[in-house]
GROMACS .gro file of C-alpha atoms in nm:
model
  375
    1ILE     CA    1  11.559  10.441   7.844
    2ASP     CA    2  11.396  10.457   7.502
    3MET     CA    3  11.591  10.180   7.331
    4TYR     CA    4  11.489   9.905   7.571
    5LEU     CA    5  11.120   9.996   7.600
    6PRO     CA    6  11.012   9.773   7.307
    7SER     CA    7  11.175   9.475   7.482
    8LEU     CA    8  10.974   9.489   7.807
    9PRO     CA    9  10.719   9.218   7.713
   10ALA     CA   10  10.996   8.992   7.580
   11LEU     CA   11  11.220   9.016   7.883
   12GLN     CA   12  10.916   8.970   8.109
   13ALA     CA   13  10.844   8.637   7.939
   14ASP     CA   14  11.208   8.529   7.924
   15LEU     CA   15  11.284   8.602   8.290
   16GLY     CA   16  10.948   8.478   8.419
   17ALA     CA   17  10.863   8.810   8.586
   18ASP     CA   18  10.536   8.990   8.640
   19THR     CA   19  10.454   9.334   8.499
   20ALA     CA   20  10.526   9.517   8.825
   21ALA     CA   21  10.874   9.363   8.847
   22VAL     CA   22  10.952   9.466   8.490
   23GLN     CA   23  10.833   9.821   8.559
   24ARG     CA   24  11.073   9.830   8.854
   25THR     CA   25  11.364   9.802   8.611
   26LEU     CA   26  11.257  10.141   8.471
   27ALA     CA   27  11.200  10.285   8.819
   28ALA     CA   28  11.547  10.166   8.922
   29TYR     CA   29  11.697  10.356   8.631
   30PHE     CA   30  11.521  10.679   8.728
   31LEU     CA   31  11.632  10.633   9.088
   32GLY     CA   32  11.992  10.596   8.974
   33LEU     CA   33  11.965  10.905   8.756
   34ALA     CA   34  11.820  11.118   9.036
   35ALA     CA   35  12.051  11.006   9.318
   36GLY     CA   36  12.372  10.949   9.125
   37GLN     CA   37  12.398  11.308   9.009
   38LEU     CA   38  12.439  11.430   9.367
   39LEU     CA   39  12.763  11.230   9.388
   40TYR     CA   40  12.919  11.351   9.063
   41GLY     CA   41  12.868  11.720   9.143
   42PRO     CA   42  13.119  11.741   9.431
   43LEU     CA   43  13.354  11.491   9.264
   44ALA     CA   44  13.368  11.703   8.949
   45ASP     CA   45  13.436  12.022   9.147
   46ARG     CA   46  13.711  11.853   9.353
   47PHE     CA   47  13.894  11.634   9.099
   48GLY     CA   48  13.818  11.806   8.770
   49ARG     CA   49  13.575  11.704   8.501
   50ARG     CA   50  13.755  11.429   8.310
   51VAL     CA   51  13.831  11.174   8.582
   52PRO     CA   52  13.477  11.149   8.728
   53LEU     CA   53  13.329  11.152   8.377
   54LEU     CA   54  13.549  10.864   8.262
   55ALA     CA   55  13.479  10.672   8.584
   56GLY     CA   56  13.104  10.713   8.535
   57LEU     CA   57  13.117  10.607   8.171
   58MET     CA   58  13.320  10.297   8.258
   59LEU     CA   59  13.062  10.208   8.526
   60TYR     CA   60  12.792  10.251   8.261
   61LEU     CA   61  12.983  10.019   8.026
   62LEU     CA   62  13.023   9.749   8.293
   63ALA     CA   63  12.662   9.775   8.409
   64SER     CA   64  12.535   9.749   8.051
   65ALA     CA   65  12.724   9.422   8.014
   66LEU     CA   66  12.572   9.300   8.342
   67CYS     CA   67  12.225   9.384   8.205
   68ALA     CA   68  12.294   9.171   7.897
   69LEU     CA   69  12.395   8.879   8.121
   70ALA     CA   70  12.105   8.911   8.368
   71PRO     CA   71  11.963   8.568   8.468
   72THR     CA   72  11.682   8.714   8.682
   73ILE     CA   73  11.467   9.027   8.692
   74GLU     CA   74  11.625   9.123   9.027
   75TRP     CA   75  11.971   9.110   8.868
   76LEU     CA   76  11.848   9.326   8.582
   77SER     CA   77  11.698   9.586   8.818
   78ALA     CA   78  12.024   9.611   9.016
   79ALA     CA   79  12.228   9.638   8.696
   80ARG     CA   80  11.994   9.908   8.563
   81LEU     CA   81  12.046  10.104   8.885
   82LEU     CA   82  12.424  10.085   8.834
   83GLN     CA   83  12.385  10.169   8.466
   84ALA     CA   84  12.200  10.490   8.551
   85ALA     CA   85  12.446  10.576   8.830
   86GLY     CA   86  12.725  10.559   8.573
   87GLY     CA   87  12.545  10.721   8.282
   88CYS     CA   88  12.426  11.024   8.478
   89ALA     CA   89  12.789  11.141   8.495
   90GLY     CA   90  12.737  11.264   8.142
   91ILE     CA   91  12.433  11.469   8.241
   92VAL     CA   92  12.607  11.648   8.527
   93ILE     CA   93  12.961  11.688   8.401
   94THR     CA   94  12.900  11.793   8.043
   95ARG     CA   95  12.674  12.071   8.170
   96ALA     CA   96  12.947  12.178   8.415
   97MET     CA   97  13.207  12.169   8.136
   98ILE     CA   98  12.992  12.399   7.925
   99ARG     CA   99  12.963  12.638   8.222
  100ASP     CA  100  13.343  12.631   8.256
  101ARG     CA  101  13.383  12.751   7.899
  102PHE     CA  102  13.091  12.987   7.841
  103GLY     CA  103  12.889  13.265   8.001
  104PRO     CA  104  12.512  13.225   8.051
  105GLN     CA  105  12.396  13.351   7.710
  106GLU     CA  106  12.642  13.137   7.517
  107MET     CA  107  12.580  12.844   7.751
  108ALA     CA  108  12.209  12.858   7.670
  109ARG     CA  109  12.295  12.849   7.297
  110ILE     CA  110  12.521  12.545   7.342
  111LEU     CA  111  12.257  12.364   7.548
  112SER     CA  112  12.005  12.438   7.272
  113ALA     CA  113  12.237  12.269   7.025
  114LEU     CA  114  12.269  11.967   7.255
  115LEU     CA  115  11.889  11.936   7.262
  116LEU     CA  116  11.912  11.852   6.891
  117VAL     CA  117  12.087  11.527   6.992
  118MET     CA  118  11.866  11.464   7.295
  119GLY     CA  119  11.551  11.519   7.093
  120LEU     CA  120  11.649  11.259   6.835
  121ALA     CA  121  11.659  10.983   7.097
  122PRO     CA  122  11.278  10.943   7.135
  123ILE     CA  123  11.251  10.915   6.755
  124PHE     CA  124  11.527  10.670   6.671
  125ALA     CA  125  11.600  10.475   6.991
  126PRO     CA  126  11.269  10.280   7.004
  127LEU     CA  127  11.304  10.200   6.634
  128ALA     CA  128  11.660  10.074   6.687
  129GLY     CA  129  11.551   9.877   6.994
  130GLY     CA  130  11.271   9.712   6.800
  131GLN     CA  131  11.509   9.605   6.523
  132LEU     CA  132  11.764   9.468   6.769
  133LEU     CA  133  11.486   9.284   6.951
  134ALA     CA  134  11.380   9.118   6.626
  135LEU     CA  135  11.737   9.027   6.532
  136GLY     CA  136  11.878   8.901   6.861
  137GLY     CA  137  11.626   8.925   7.144
  138TRP     CA  138  11.622   9.167   7.434
  139ARG     CA  139  11.982   9.091   7.535
  140ALA     CA  140  12.101   9.227   7.200
  141ILE     CA  141  11.979   9.572   7.306
  142PHE     CA  142  12.204   9.571   7.611
  143ILE     CA  143  12.496   9.436   7.409
  144ALA     CA  144  12.449   9.735   7.178
  145LEU     CA  145  12.440   9.968   7.480
  146THR     CA  146  12.763   9.809   7.606
  147LEU     CA  147  12.932   9.886   7.274
  148PHE     CA  148  12.786  10.236   7.285
  149GLY     CA  149  12.932  10.280   7.635
  150LEU     CA  150  13.273  10.177   7.502
  151LEU     CA  151  13.244  10.439   7.225
  152CYS     CA  152  13.154  10.702   7.487
  153VAL     CA  153  13.459  10.614   7.698
  154LEU     CA  154  13.688  10.639   7.394
  155ALA     CA  155  13.528  10.967   7.282
  156ALA     CA  156  13.564  11.124   7.627
  157TRP     CA  157  13.921  10.993   7.665
  158ARG     CA  158  14.042  11.123   7.330
  159GLY     CA  159  13.815  11.416   7.257
  160LEU     CA  160  13.735  11.605   7.579
  161PRO     CA  161  13.998  11.822   7.745
  162GLU     CA  162  13.991  11.922   8.110
  163THR     CA  163  13.793  12.247   8.141
  164GLN     CA  164  13.812  12.323   8.514
  165ALA     CA  165  14.075  12.588   8.586
  166HIS     CA  166  14.098  12.539   8.965
  167ARG     CA  167  14.032  12.236   9.182
  168GLY     CA  168  13.789  12.265   9.470
  169PRO     CA  169  13.864  12.203   9.838
  170PRO     CA  170  13.908  11.848   9.976
  171LEU     CA  171  13.588  11.650   9.995
  172ARG     CA  172  13.417  11.644  10.333
  173LEU     CA  173  13.065  11.518  10.382
  174GLY     CA  174  12.965  11.806  10.609
  175ALA     CA  175  13.102  12.068  10.370
  176THR     CA  176  12.931  11.903  10.071
  177LEU     CA  177  12.596  11.887  10.247
  178ALA     CA  178  12.636  12.250  10.355
  179ALA     CA  179  12.709  12.352   9.995
  180TYR     CA  180  12.396  12.175   9.874
  181ALA     CA  181  12.200  12.340  10.156
  182ARG     CA  182  12.320  12.685  10.043
  183LEU     CA  183  12.202  12.613   9.691
  184LEU     CA  184  11.864  12.496   9.822
  185ALA     CA  185  11.835  12.819  10.021
  186ASP     CA  186  11.920  13.038   9.721
  187ARG     CA  187  11.581  13.162   9.602
  188ARG     CA  188  11.698  13.267   9.257
  189PHE     CA  189  11.875  12.939   9.189
  190MET     CA  190  11.580  12.736   9.314
  191GLY     CA  191  11.337  12.945   9.112
  192TYR     CA  192  11.511  12.865   8.786
  193ALA     CA  193  11.595  12.506   8.884
  194LEU     CA  194  11.237  12.426   8.988
  195ALA     CA  195  11.096  12.601   8.682
  196GLY     CA  196  11.310  12.379   8.460
  197GLY     CA  197  11.229  12.076   8.674
  198CYS     CA  198  10.854  12.129   8.654
  199ALA     CA  199  10.880  12.175   8.278
  200SER     CA  200  11.074  11.847   8.260
  201ALA     CA  201  10.803  11.683   8.472
  202GLY     CA  202  10.546  11.791   8.212
  203LEU     CA  203  10.745  11.611   7.944
  204PHE     CA  204  10.758  11.290   8.148
  205ALA     CA  205  10.386  11.309   8.221
  206TYR     CA  206  10.332  11.315   7.845
  207ILE     CA  207  10.574  11.024   7.790
  208SER     CA  208  10.400  10.821   8.062
  209GLY     CA  209  10.049  10.869   7.926
  210ALA     CA  210  10.081  10.923   7.552
  211ALA     CA  211  10.075  10.559   7.444
  212PHE     CA  212   9.756  10.487   7.638
  213VAL     CA  213   9.582  10.805   7.523
  214PHE     CA  214   9.651  10.774   7.152
  215ILE     CA  215   9.640  10.395   7.117
  216GLU     CA  216   9.371  10.295   7.367
  217VAL     CA  217   9.150  10.603   7.372
  218TYR     CA  218   9.180  10.733   7.015
  219GLY     CA  219   9.256  10.405   6.838
  220ILE     CA  220   9.587  10.494   6.674
  221ALA     CA  221   9.753  10.174   6.547
  222PRO     CA  222  10.055  10.081   6.762
  223GLU     CA  223  10.282  10.074   6.456
  224ARG     CA  224  10.181  10.432   6.375
  225PHE     CA  225  10.214  10.565   6.728
  226GLY     CA  226  10.585  10.623   6.675
  227LEU     CA  227  10.500  10.880   6.407
  228TRP     CA  228  10.288  11.078   6.655
  229PHE     CA  229  10.554  11.047   6.923
  230GLY     CA  230  10.824  11.150   6.677
  231ALA     CA  231  10.627  11.453   6.557
  232ASN     CA  232  10.632  11.600   6.907
  233ALA     CA  233  11.005  11.529   6.932
  234VAL     CA  234  11.054  11.718   6.605
  235GLY     CA  235  10.867  12.015   6.755
  236LEU     CA  236  11.096  12.009   7.058
  237ILE     CA  237  11.405  11.997   6.836
  238ALA     CA  238  11.284  12.280   6.612
  239ALA     CA  239  11.207  12.502   6.911
  240SER     CA  240  11.549  12.439   7.065
  241GLN     CA  241  11.721  12.544   6.743
  242LEU     CA  242  11.502  12.855   6.716
  243ASN     CA  243  11.598  12.928   7.076
  244GLY     CA  244  11.963  12.938   6.971
  245LEU     CA  245  11.880  13.206   6.714
  246LEU     CA  246  11.667  13.411   6.955
  247LEU     CA  247  11.951  13.415   7.209
  248ARG     CA  248  12.148  13.633   6.968
  249ARG     CA  249  11.896  13.911   7.037
  250TYR     CA  250  11.723  13.839   7.369
  251ARG     CA  251  11.836  13.746   7.718
  252ALA     CA  252  11.792  13.384   7.819
  253GLU     CA  253  11.572  13.482   8.114
  254ARG     CA  254  11.333  13.680   7.896
  255ILE     CA  255  11.288  13.387   7.658
  256LEU     CA  256  11.240  13.151   7.951
  257ARG     CA  257  10.963  13.362   8.104
  258GLY     CA  258  10.777  13.381   7.774
  259ALA     CA  259  10.815  13.009   7.710
  260LEU     CA  260  10.684  12.910   8.055
  261ALA     CA  261  10.389  13.147   8.025
  262ALA     CA  262  10.304  12.986   7.690
  263PHE     CA  263  10.348  12.637   7.844
  264ALA     CA  264  10.106  12.722   8.125
  265ALA     CA  265   9.846  12.869   7.887
  266LEU     CA  266   9.869  12.580   7.642
  267GLY     CA  267   9.850  12.334   7.933
  268GLY     CA  268   9.520  12.494   8.032
  269VAL     CA  269   9.387  12.452   7.678
  270LEU     CA  270   9.508  12.091   7.678
  271ALA     CA  271   9.334  12.011   8.008
  272GLY     CA  272   9.016  12.185   7.891
  273SER     CA  273   9.014  11.983   7.569
  274ALA     CA  274   9.061  11.659   7.762
  275LEU     CA  275   8.787  11.745   8.012
  276LEU     CA  276   8.527  11.870   7.768
  277GLY     CA  277   8.622  11.669   7.460
  278TRP     CA  278   8.684  11.974   7.242
  279GLY     CA  279   8.791  11.871   6.894
  280GLY     CA  280   8.838  11.504   6.976
  281MET     CA  281   9.188  11.370   6.912
  282TRP     CA  282   9.305  11.678   6.726
  283GLY     CA  283   9.177  11.903   7.002
  284LEU     CA  284   9.424  11.724   7.228
  285ALA     CA  285   9.710  11.664   6.981
  286VAL     CA  286   9.753  12.025   6.865
  287PRO     CA  287   9.793  12.197   7.206
  288LEU     CA  288  10.004  11.900   7.320
  289PHE     CA  289  10.242  11.952   7.026
  290PHE     CA  290  10.292  12.318   7.116
  291CYS     CA  291  10.324  12.237   7.489
  292ILE     CA  292  10.613  12.002   7.415
  293ALA     CA  293  10.767  12.250   7.171
  294THR     CA  294  10.786  12.525   7.437
  295LEU     CA  295  11.020  12.297   7.635
  296GLY     CA  296  11.282  12.352   7.367
  297PHE     CA  297  11.302  12.708   7.498
  298SER     CA  298  11.267  12.619   7.867
  299PHE     CA  299  11.530  12.347   7.921
  300PRO     CA  300  11.848  12.523   7.801
  301ASN     CA  301  11.759  12.868   7.934
  302ALA     CA  302  11.655  12.751   8.281
  303SER     CA  303  11.979  12.557   8.329
  304ALA     CA  304  12.199  12.836   8.194
  305VAL     CA  305  12.044  13.111   8.406
  306ALA     CA  306  12.036  12.896   8.721
  307MET     CA  307  12.406  12.809   8.689
  308ALA     CA  308  12.524  13.158   8.588
  309PRO     CA  309  12.646  13.274   8.934
  310PHE     CA  310  12.811  12.942   9.024
  311ALA     CA  311  13.124  12.916   8.812
  312GLU     CA  312  13.325  12.778   9.106
  313GLN     CA  313  13.054  12.525   9.197
  314ALA     CA  314  12.929  12.434   8.852
  315GLY     CA  315  12.937  12.062   8.932
  316LEU     CA  316  12.726  12.099   9.246
  317ALA     CA  317  12.478  12.331   9.075
  318SER     CA  318  12.447  12.103   8.772
  319ALA     CA  319  12.397  11.797   8.995
  320LEU     CA  320  12.121  11.957   9.199
  321ILE     CA  321  11.942  12.079   8.886
  322GLY     CA  322  11.950  11.728   8.741
  323THR     CA  323  11.834  11.562   9.060
  324LEU     CA  324  11.540  11.802   9.093
  325GLN     CA  325  11.445  11.741   8.730
  326TYR     CA  326  11.441  11.363   8.751
  327THR     CA  327  11.275  11.356   9.092
  328LEU     CA  328  10.990  11.577   8.972
  329ALA     CA  329  10.973  11.381   8.645
  330ALA     CA  330  10.939  11.051   8.830
  331GLY     CA  331  10.663  11.203   9.044
  332SER     CA  332  10.468  11.331   8.745
  333GLY     CA  333  10.491  10.996   8.567
  334ALA     CA  334  10.368  10.818   8.879
  335ALA     CA  335  10.082  11.067   8.914
  336VAL     CA  336   9.960  10.992   8.561
  337GLY     CA  337   9.952  10.623   8.648
  338LEU     CA  338   9.777  10.670   8.981
  339LEU     CA  339   9.510  10.899   8.832
  340HIS     CA  340   9.442  10.668   8.538
  341ASP     CA  341   9.068  10.663   8.466
  342GLY     CA  342   9.045  10.555   8.104
  343THR     CA  343   9.040  10.912   7.967
  344PRO     CA  344   9.305  11.160   7.846
  345LEU     CA  345   9.243  11.383   8.149
  346PRO     CA  346   9.511  11.245   8.386
  347MET     CA  347   9.790  11.304   8.134
  348ALA     CA  348   9.656  11.642   8.024
  349GLY     CA  349   9.583  11.755   8.380
  350VAL     CA  350   9.930  11.666   8.509
  351VAL     CA  351  10.094  11.843   8.212
  352ALA     CA  352   9.883  12.152   8.288
  353LEU     CA  353   9.976  12.143   8.658
  354CYS     CA  354  10.344  12.118   8.564
  355GLY     CA  355  10.310  12.429   8.348
  356LEU     CA  356  10.148  12.621   8.634
  357GLY     CA  357  10.411  12.492   8.878
  358ALA     CA  358  10.696  12.602   8.653
  359THR     CA  359  10.554  12.951   8.613
  360ALA     CA  360  10.478  12.984   8.985
  361ALA     CA  361  10.831  12.873   9.082
  362LEU     CA  362  10.988  13.124   8.846
  363TRP     CA  363  10.781  13.423   8.958
  364THR     CA  364  10.766  13.353   9.332
  365LEU     CA  365  11.128  13.247   9.383
  366ALA     CA  366  11.333  13.407   9.106
  367GLY     CA  367  11.136  13.731   9.106
  368ARG     CA  368  11.113  13.977   8.821
  369SER     CA  369  11.462  14.120   8.807
  370PRO     CA  370  11.710  14.015   8.538
  371ALA     CA  371  11.938  13.724   8.612
  372PRO     CA  372  12.303  13.799   8.694
  373SER     CA  373  12.524  13.789   8.388
  374SER     CA  374  12.831  13.615   8.531
  375ALA     CA  375  13.098  13.557   8.270
   0.00000   0.00000   0.00000
């Protein structure tokens, strides 16, 4: 996602497309991420983790090559959809593999460590994409992603063992849909999954609106915007690593509740600053930094606690969590665009609503009792 963003104007000119058509290449990717995960969940529970993971990574590799060869914007959109459908195998299956190996507390610590890698992407990927764009045009970015896909296939083939102890029952559409329905009806699971999803939606609302707010409204030079964007990513990374230390003393659920309460409160301050103009740019930037930082506590703990009781259906649970996250994220990003009024309020208001939604989901669905501590 982040690496190809600097190339959007260039590929628009090269392929003779309008802005809406170029934006659809990003929407296609989010659609593939949201829908594709529902497929990998049952496949990973039935056939083990390695085979579906390798299949998804090979699809990602092939689709990346198709992106590099795209002669039209329609071709590129279709290839991006396939690219996401392949790449999302890594989102679902690695989370299921961690659940296979660890209980909820340790799982939350491992997911916190993974956020260190995920948090670096918004800092370095746009910079790398910009350099590749300058060196070889927009197609060079997708050639690089093709090579990266090949490295992922080799790494998974040689470095990841099978972690699932027992295979699931044969795949049947009715049984799979019924299993997803049971998860949707599980109040505790949905409480944690929606809490994490709403928090993720807040992050995507920020990503969707930050460039406009800081460049257009506050006059930050485009070449310096990456520093502001990167600073918030650093806050997210630092919080995720602190979360790993806190998990040695506190339950994941307790940390999650505190983090979401802080997110909701800071979101209110953020929206108030945007509405009333408190403190100008810094009045917005400071609460925004801490809002994003709280997500370093929310993401790993929400996933770990939601998946704790579902050791035998870790793939299904992981898939549904991911689909909810990306669906809500796409909705929040779209809301920022639809509410655009030339002020910071749409971005700040949607972030604040996401914080309230996350807290409401946790307290109304998951309740107040401690989460089950399945090994």
